[in-house]
Amino acid sequence: MDTEALRSFVRAAELGQFRHAADELGVTQQAVSKRIATLERSLEVRLFTRTARGVELTLDGQAFLPHARSIVASVERAVTAVRPGSRALRIDVLGLRSAQSAVLHDYWRSHPEVSLDVVTIRADDPRVAVAAVEAGDIDASFRTVTDPAVLPPDVQMIHAFDSPLELLVGPAHPLASARELTPPQLRKHRIWVPGIAPRSEWAEFYDQLATDFGLRIDAAGPHFGDEVLLDTLADSADVATLVGARDRYIWPADHDLRRIPVVNPTLAYPLSLILPRANPHPGLRGVIAHLESLPRLPETVWHPSWATATRRGDSDIANAHRSRSRQE
C-alpha cells in the first residue's frame, strides 16, 4: 500500500480539505486527489464525501483512519530511527507550569544539546494522550491511566516521579502562619480546586484524598485560569487550594501567598510516563535516566490506591532504561 497515499488521506481527514493537505505535504491538490482516488480503488470503498466546506469522512473512512494513522506513524518512526538529525523528542505535559514541565526543563538545562519539543494535549481524559502515543503523534506523555489493564498492547506506562502537595493560602487564612501542616489540620477548611474534570486522573485522586482524610474538596464553578484562582486566594480568609511542590505559580508581591508543605504523611500525586512499548524515541533514554535520579520522598507518604498498579517499585524506571539501552 502506498504510504504517501495514506499520509495524504490522514492529513486530508485531519484538515478537512484536500487543498490544505496538499499545502502541508508540499504537493498539488490534484496529486492529493489522485492519491486518495487510487487508495479508494484499492480498498473498494469511498473514504470521503464532498461538502460545501471541503470533505468529510464516510463511515468507512472513519473506520480506516486510526489504522492509517498507525501505519504512517510506524513508517515515520522507522525513518527517524536511521536518519541523522531526526525530529525533536515530543513529550506531552499537563501544563507548561506543571511539575512535569519543570522536571523536563531541569533536564534540558543539563542537556541543552537535546532537541526537545514540549506540548500540551488539550484533553482531560488520559486515553486521548494514550491514543496520541499509539499513533506516533507524540513520543511520550506524562499522564496516568488509573487502570493499566485498558492500555493498548503496544503502549506501556511506567512510574515517573511523585509530586508532593502543598497548601496554598492567602495572608488572612487561619493556616497562613504554619510552617508545615498535617492532613488532619486541613479538615473543615475549604480546599477549592475548580474545574475538576470527570474521567480525569486528578478527579480520582481528589475523590480518594477527600475520602481517606475527610477533607472538604470544593470543585464548584468553572476554572477561569490560575490568575483568577490566585486573586481569590489573596483576598480570602477561608479559601485554600492544593498545588504540587514543583508546580510553578507567579503572583504579584502584594498577594503575599504562602506555600505550606503537607507532612505526616506527605500527600503524593503519582506521575507516570506513557510511551511506546517497542521502538521508542532514542531521546527518551536520557529523560528516563533523569527521572531515575530525582530525589525520593520521605518514607511516610500517602498515595491513592490506584498508584500501586502504576508504581510497581523504584526499579521501574531503571528497568525501562535498561530495556531501552538493549534496544539501541
mmCIF file of N, CA, C and O in Angstrom, residues 11-77:
data_model
loop_
_atom_site.group_PDB
_atom_site.id
_atom_site.type_symbol
_atom_site.label_atom_id
_atom_site.label_comp_id
_atom_site.label_asym_id
_atom_site.label_seq_id
_atom_site.Cartn_x
_atom_site.Cartn_y
_atom_site.Cartn_z
ATOM 1 N N ARG A 11 -3.859 13.409 6.432
ATOM 2 C CA ARG A 11 -3.822 14.871 6.552
ATOM 3 C C ARG A 11 -5.104 15.498 6.022
ATOM 4 O O ARG A 11 -5.620 16.475 6.583
ATOM 5 N N ALA A 12 -5.662 14.946 4.952
ATOM 6 C CA ALA A 12 -6.934 15.463 4.432
ATOM 7 C C ALA A 12 -8.055 15.247 5.447
ATOM 8 O O ALA A 12 -8.919 16.110 5.647
ATOM 9 N N ALA A 13 -8.032 14.092 6.121
ATOM 10 C CA ALA A 13 -9.050 13.802 7.133
ATOM 11 C C ALA A 13 -8.928 14.769 8.302
ATOM 12 O O ALA A 13 -9.934 15.233 8.851
ATOM 13 N N GLU A 14 -7.708 15.093 8.695
ATOM 14 C CA GLU A 14 -7.493 15.965 9.845
ATOM 15 C C GLU A 14 -7.765 17.428 9.519
ATOM 16 O O GLU A 14 -8.245 18.178 10.372
ATOM 17 N N LEU A 15 -7.474 17.828 8.302
ATOM 18 C CA LEU A 15 -7.617 19.234 7.922
ATOM 19 C C LEU A 15 -8.951 19.541 7.247
ATOM 20 O O LEU A 15 -9.355 20.704 7.170
ATOM 21 N N GLY A 16 -9.627 18.508 6.723
ATOM 22 C CA GLY A 16 -10.951 18.706 6.133
ATOM 23 C C GLY A 16 -10.948 19.273 4.732
ATOM 24 O O GLY A 16 -12.021 19.553 4.180
ATOM 25 N N GLN A 17 -9.777 19.444 4.115
ATOM 26 C CA GLN A 17 -9.694 19.966 2.748
ATOM 27 C C GLN A 17 -8.480 19.368 2.047
ATOM 28 O O GLN A 17 -7.388 19.290 2.646
ATOM 29 N N PHE A 18 -8.657 18.961 0.804
ATOM 30 C CA PHE A 18 -7.535 18.450 0.016
ATOM 31 C C PHE A 18 -6.482 19.537 -0.194
ATOM 32 O O PHE A 18 -5.287 19.265 -0.191
ATOM 33 N N ARG A 19 -6.958 20.774 -0.384
ATOM 34 C CA ARG A 19 -6.015 21.874 -0.667
ATOM 35 C C ARG A 19 -5.084 22.109 0.515
ATOM 36 O O ARG A 19 -3.869 22.281 0.347
ATOM 37 N N HIS A 20 -5.630 22.120 1.726
ATOM 38 C CA HIS A 20 -4.793 22.321 2.908
ATOM 39 C C HIS A 20 -3.822 21.157 3.102
ATOM 40 O O HIS A 20 -2.662 21.364 3.482
ATOM 41 N N ALA A 21 -4.299 19.949 2.826
ATOM 42 C CA ALA A 21 -3.412 18.790 2.927
ATOM 43 C C ALA A 21 -2.274 18.898 1.917
ATOM 44 O O ALA A 21 -1.115 18.603 2.229
ATOM 45 N N ALA A 22 -2.606 19.325 0.708
ATOM 46 C CA ALA A 22 -1.586 19.472 -0.336
ATOM 47 C C ALA A 22 -0.546 20.517 0.054
ATOM 48 O O ALA A 22 0.658 20.311 -0.132
ATOM 49 N N ASP A 23 -1.018 21.654 0.612
ATOM 50 C CA ASP A 23 -0.088 22.707 1.031
ATOM 51 C C ASP A 23 0.871 22.189 2.096
ATOM 52 O O ASP A 23 2.073 22.478 2.058
ATOM 53 N N GLU A 24 0.358 21.422 3.035
ATOM 54 C CA GLU A 24 1.206 20.920 4.116
ATOM 55 C C GLU A 24 2.185 19.868 3.617
ATOM 56 O O GLU A 24 3.326 19.792 4.078
ATOM 57 N N LEU A 25 1.743 19.049 2.664
ATOM 58 C CA LEU A 25 2.600 17.980 2.149
ATOM 59 C C LEU A 25 3.540 18.459 1.043
ATOM 60 O O LEU A 25 4.420 17.701 0.604
ATOM 61 N N GLY A 26 3.340 19.689 0.561
ATOM 62 C CA GLY A 26 4.217 20.225 -0.474
ATOM 63 C C GLY A 26 3.967 19.654 -1.851
ATOM 64 O O GLY A 26 4.902 19.538 -2.664
ATOM 65 N N VAL A 27 2.718 19.291 -2.136
ATOM 66 C CA VAL A 27 2.348 18.769 -3.456
ATOM 67 C C VAL A 27 1.123 19.532 -3.943
ATOM 68 O O VAL A 27 0.583 20.396 -3.250
ATOM 69 N N THR A 28 0.673 19.231 -5.144
ATOM 70 C CA THR A 28 -0.511 19.902 -5.677
ATOM 71 C C THR A 28 -1.783 19.248 -5.136
ATOM 72 O O THR A 28 -1.778 18.095 -4.711
ATOM 73 N N GLN A 29 -2.863 20.012 -5.205
ATOM 74 C CA GLN A 29 -4.153 19.460 -4.789
ATOM 75 C C GLN A 29 -4.546 18.287 -5.671
ATOM 76 O O GLN A 29 -5.133 17.311 -5.210
ATOM 77 N N GLN A 30 -4.199 18.385 -6.958
ATOM 78 C CA GLN A 30 -4.512 17.297 -7.883
ATOM 79 C C GLN A 30 -3.781 16.018 -7.480
ATOM 80 O O GLN A 30 -4.340 14.919 -7.570
ATOM 81 N N ALA A 31 -2.545 16.161 -7.007
ATOM 82 C CA ALA A 31 -1.778 14.989 -6.589
ATOM 83 C C ALA A 31 -2.440 14.306 -5.392
ATOM 84 O O ALA A 31 -2.529 13.079 -5.332
ATOM 85 N N VAL A 32 -2.921 15.115 -4.436
ATOM 86 C CA VAL A 32 -3.608 14.548 -3.272
ATOM 87 C C VAL A 32 -4.875 13.828 -3.714
ATOM 88 O O VAL A 32 -5.182 12.715 -3.263
ATOM 89 N N SER A 33 -5.635 14.455 -4.609
ATOM 90 C CA SER A 33 -6.874 13.837 -5.099
ATOM 91 C C SER A 33 -6.594 12.506 -5.782
ATOM 92 O O SER A 33 -7.318 11.518 -5.572
ATOM 93 N N LYS A 34 -5.546 12.455 -6.606
ATOM 94 C CA LYS A 34 -5.204 11.219 -7.303
ATOM 95 C C LYS A 34 -4.771 10.135 -6.330
ATOM 96 O O LYS A 34 -5.140 8.963 -6.493
ATOM 97 N N ARG A 35 -3.975 10.505 -5.337
ATOM 98 C CA ARG A 35 -3.522 9.517 -4.360
ATOM 99 C C ARG A 35 -4.707 8.893 -3.623
ATOM 100 O O ARG A 35 -4.765 7.677 -3.434
ATOM 101 N N ILE A 36 -5.633 9.741 -3.216
ATOM 102 C CA ILE A 36 -6.777 9.239 -2.449
ATOM 103 C C ILE A 36 -7.712 8.434 -3.345
ATOM 104 O O ILE A 36 -8.269 7.408 -2.927
ATOM 105 N N ALA A 37 -7.864 8.856 -4.600
ATOM 106 C CA ALA A 37 -8.691 8.085 -5.529
ATOM 107 C C ALA A 37 -8.104 6.702 -5.753
ATOM 108 O O ALA A 37 -8.828 5.692 -5.806
ATOM 109 N N THR A 38 -6.778 6.631 -5.879
ATOM 110 C CA THR A 38 -6.111 5.333 -6.038
ATOM 111 C C THR A 38 -6.303 4.470 -4.795
ATOM 112 O O THR A 38 -6.547 3.257 -4.888
ATOM 113 N N LEU A 39 -6.221 5.100 -3.640
ATOM 114 C CA LEU A 39 -6.414 4.385 -2.381
ATOM 115 C C LEU A 39 -7.841 3.842 -2.286
ATOM 116 O O LEU A 39 -8.058 2.689 -1.882
ATOM 117 N N GLU A 40 -8.809 4.644 -2.680
ATOM 118 C CA GLU A 40 -10.208 4.203 -2.641
ATOM 119 C C GLU A 40 -10.444 3.032 -3.595
ATOM 120 O O GLU A 40 -11.171 2.088 -3.256
ATOM 121 N N ARG A 41 -9.824 3.084 -4.770
ATOM 122 C CA ARG A 41 -9.969 1.962 -5.704
ATOM 123 C C ARG A 41 -9.353 0.693 -5.128
ATOM 124 O O ARG A 41 -9.900 -0.405 -5.281
ATOM 125 N N SER A 42 -8.218 0.859 -4.479
ATOM 126 C CA SER A 42 -7.546 -0.301 -3.888
ATOM 127 C C SER A 42 -8.390 -0.923 -2.776
ATOM 128 O O SER A 42 -8.471 -2.152 -2.650
ATOM 129 N N LEU A 43 -9.022 -0.079 -1.982
ATOM 130 C CA LEU A 43 -9.828 -0.553 -0.856
ATOM 131 C C LEU A 43 -11.247 -0.924 -1.266
ATOM 132 O O LEU A 43 -11.972 -1.583 -0.511
ATOM 133 N N GLU A 44 -11.658 -0.424 -2.441
ATOM 134 C CA GLU A 44 -13.011 -0.636 -2.954
ATOM 135 C C GLU A 44 -14.077 -0.035 -2.035
ATOM 136 O O GLU A 44 -15.144 -0.599 -1.824
ATOM 137 N N VAL A 45 -13.756 1.147 -1.462
ATOM 138 C CA VAL A 45 -14.712 1.898 -0.640
ATOM 139 C C VAL A 45 -14.498 3.383 -0.896
ATOM 140 O O VAL A 45 -13.449 3.805 -1.372
ATOM 141 N N ARG A 46 -15.514 4.184 -0.559
ATOM 142 C CA ARG A 46 -15.375 5.636 -0.565
ATOM 143 C C ARG A 46 -14.891 6.079 0.807
ATOM 144 O O ARG A 46 -15.462 5.686 1.828
ATOM 145 N N LEU A 47 -13.869 6.905 0.823
ATOM 146 C CA LEU A 47 -13.319 7.377 2.089
ATOM 147 C C LEU A 47 -13.817 8.771 2.461
ATOM 148 O O LEU A 47 -13.866 9.107 3.650
ATOM 149 N N PHE A 48 -14.175 9.567 1.464
ATOM 150 C CA PHE A 48 -14.617 10.944 1.703
ATOM 151 C C PHE A 48 -15.910 11.235 0.963
ATOM 152 O O PHE A 48 -16.194 10.639 -0.088
ATOM 153 N N THR A 49 -16.668 12.174 1.501
ATOM 154 C CA THR A 49 -17.758 12.815 0.756
ATOM 155 C C THR A 49 -17.450 14.295 0.707
ATOM 156 O O THR A 49 -16.905 14.864 1.669
ATOM 157 N N ARG A 50 -17.802 14.924 -0.388
ATOM 158 C CA ARG A 50 -17.534 16.360 -0.535
ATOM 159 C C ARG A 50 -18.657 17.173 0.100
ATOM 160 O O ARG A 50 -19.830 16.817 0.023
ATOM 161 N N THR A 51 -18.259 18.288 0.753
ATOM 162 C CA THR A 51 -19.215 19.206 1.368
ATOM 163 C C THR A 51 -18.906 20.616 0.892
ATOM 164 O O THR A 51 -17.919 20.847 0.188
ATOM 165 N N ALA A 52 -19.746 21.557 1.287
ATOM 166 C CA ALA A 52 -19.524 22.950 0.908
ATOM 167 C C ALA A 52 -18.219 23.491 1.488
ATOM 168 O O ALA A 52 -17.606 24.409 0.941
ATOM 169 N N ARG A 53 -17.798 22.921 2.611
ATOM 170 C CA ARG A 53 -16.585 23.406 3.270
ATOM 171 C C ARG A 53 -15.344 22.607 2.918
ATOM 172 O O ARG A 53 -14.237 22.981 3.293
ATOM 173 N N GLY A 54 -15.504 21.483 2.253
ATOM 174 C CA GLY A 54 -14.343 20.668 1.907
ATOM 175 C C GLY A 54 -14.731 19.212 1.778
ATOM 176 O O GLY A 54 -15.533 18.849 0.910
ATOM 177 N N VAL A 55 -14.204 18.371 2.658
ATOM 178 C CA VAL A 55 -14.512 16.945 2.621
ATOM 179 C C VAL A 55 -14.772 16.443 4.035
ATOM 180 O O VAL A 55 -14.254 16.984 5.007
ATOM 181 N N GLU A 56 -15.575 15.394 4.128
ATOM 182 C CA GLU A 56 -15.836 14.720 5.389
ATOM 183 C C GLU A 56 -15.641 13.229 5.195
ATOM 184 O O GLU A 56 -15.874 12.698 4.105
ATOM 185 N N LEU A 57 -15.234 12.563 6.258
ATOM 186 C CA LEU A 57 -15.024 11.120 6.188
ATOM 187 C C LEU A 57 -16.356 10.376 6.093
ATOM 188 O O LEU A 57 -17.328 10.736 6.759
ATOM 189 N N THR A 58 -16.379 9.355 5.269
ATOM 190 C CA THR A 58 -17.508 8.422 5.278
ATOM 191 C C THR A 58 -17.354 7.504 6.489
ATOM 192 O O THR A 58 -16.347 7.559 7.213
ATOM 193 N N LEU A 59 -18.322 6.654 6.715
ATOM 194 C CA LEU A 59 -18.197 5.694 7.805
ATOM 195 C C LEU A 59 -16.990 4.778 7.594
ATOM 196 O O LEU A 59 -16.270 4.438 8.542
ATOM 197 N N ASP A 60 -16.772 4.380 6.335
ATOM 198 C CA ASP A 60 -15.581 3.576 6.039
ATOM 199 C C ASP A 60 -14.307 4.364 6.303
ATOM 200 O O ASP A 60 -13.319 3.825 6.815
ATOM 201 N N GLY A 61 -14.340 5.643 5.940
ATOM 202 C CA GLY A 61 -13.178 6.494 6.193
ATOM 203 C C GLY A 61 -12.888 6.632 7.669
ATOM 204 O O GLY A 61 -11.731 6.592 8.111
ATOM 205 N N GLN A 62 -13.937 6.781 8.485
ATOM 206 C CA GLN A 62 -13.763 6.871 9.935
ATOM 207 C C GLN A 62 -13.161 5.594 10.501
ATOM 208 O O GLN A 62 -12.323 5.633 11.396
ATOM 209 N N ALA A 63 -13.604 4.459 9.983
ATOM 210 C CA ALA A 63 -13.074 3.180 10.460
ATOM 211 C C ALA A 63 -11.613 2.992 10.039
ATOM 212 O O ALA A 63 -10.818 2.387 10.770
ATOM 213 N N PHE A 64 -11.268 3.514 8.858
ATOM 214 C CA PHE A 64 -9.927 3.316 8.312
ATOM 215 C C PHE A 64 -8.895 4.269 8.926
ATOM 216 O O PHE A 64 -7.708 3.934 9.013
ATOM 217 N N LEU A 65 -9.337 5.450 9.397
ATOM 218 C CA LEU A 65 -8.417 6.497 9.824
ATOM 219 C C LEU A 65 -7.441 6.064 10.914
ATOM 220 O O LEU A 65 -6.227 6.294 10.767
ATOM 221 N N PRO A 66 -7.863 5.471 12.034
ATOM 222 C CA PRO A 66 -6.875 5.132 13.074
ATOM 223 C C PRO A 66 -5.824 4.139 12.594
ATOM 224 O O PRO A 66 -4.660 4.222 12.997
ATOM 225 N N HIS A 67 -6.204 3.232 11.702
ATOM 226 C CA HIS A 67 -5.235 2.263 11.171
ATOM 227 C C HIS A 67 -4.239 2.954 10.232
ATOM 228 O O HIS A 67 -3.046 2.661 10.265
ATOM 229 N N ALA A 68 -4.760 3.882 9.427
ATOM 230 C CA ALA A 68 -3.875 4.629 8.530
ATOM 231 C C ALA A 68 -2.890 5.471 9.327
ATOM 232 O O ALA A 68 -1.698 5.553 8.996
ATOM 233 N N ARG A 69 -3.388 6.105 10.389
ATOM 234 C CA ARG A 69 -2.501 6.906 11.245
ATOM 235 C C ARG A 69 -1.386 6.033 11.825
ATOM 236 O O ARG A 69 -0.225 6.442 11.879
ATOM 237 N N SER A 70 -1.756 4.851 12.285
ATOM 238 C CA SER A 70 -0.771 3.968 12.890
ATOM 239 C C SER A 70 0.301 3.557 11.883
ATOM 240 O O SER A 70 1.495 3.521 12.201
ATOM 241 N N ILE A 71 -0.120 3.275 10.640
ATOM 242 C CA ILE A 71 0.846 2.882 9.601
ATOM 243 C C ILE A 71 1.784 4.033 9.283
ATOM 244 O O ILE A 71 3.010 3.864 9.206
ATOM 245 N N VAL A 72 1.229 5.235 9.109
ATOM 246 C CA VAL A 72 2.046 6.411 8.799
ATOM 247 C C VAL A 72 3.035 6.678 9.933
ATOM 248 O O VAL A 72 4.217 6.967 9.708
ATOM 249 N N ALA A 73 2.549 6.584 11.192
ATOM 250 C CA ALA A 73 3.428 6.828 12.339
ATOM 251 C C ALA A 73 4.548 5.799 12.400
ATOM 252 O O ALA A 73 5.695 6.137 12.709
ATOM 253 N N SER A 74 4.238 4.543 12.110
ATOM 254 C CA SER A 74 5.254 3.489 12.135
ATOM 255 C C SER A 74 6.327 3.740 11.077
ATOM 256 O O SER A 74 7.525 3.563 11.324
ATOM 257 N N VAL A 75 5.897 4.160 9.882
ATOM 258 C CA VAL A 75 6.861 4.470 8.816
ATOM 259 C C VAL A 75 7.745 5.635 9.234
ATOM 260 O O VAL A 75 8.968 5.611 9.051
ATOM 261 N N GLU A 76 7.128 6.665 9.833
ATOM 262 C CA GLU A 76 7.900 7.835 10.254
ATOM 263 C C GLU A 76 8.900 7.474 11.340
ATOM 264 O O GLU A 76 10.037 7.951 11.334
ATOM 265 N N ARG A 77 8.491 6.609 12.274
ATOM 266 C CA ARG A 77 9.420 6.195 13.321
ATOM 267 C C ARG A 77 10.566 5.378 12.734
ATOM 268 O O ARG A 77 11.712 5.491 13.179
#
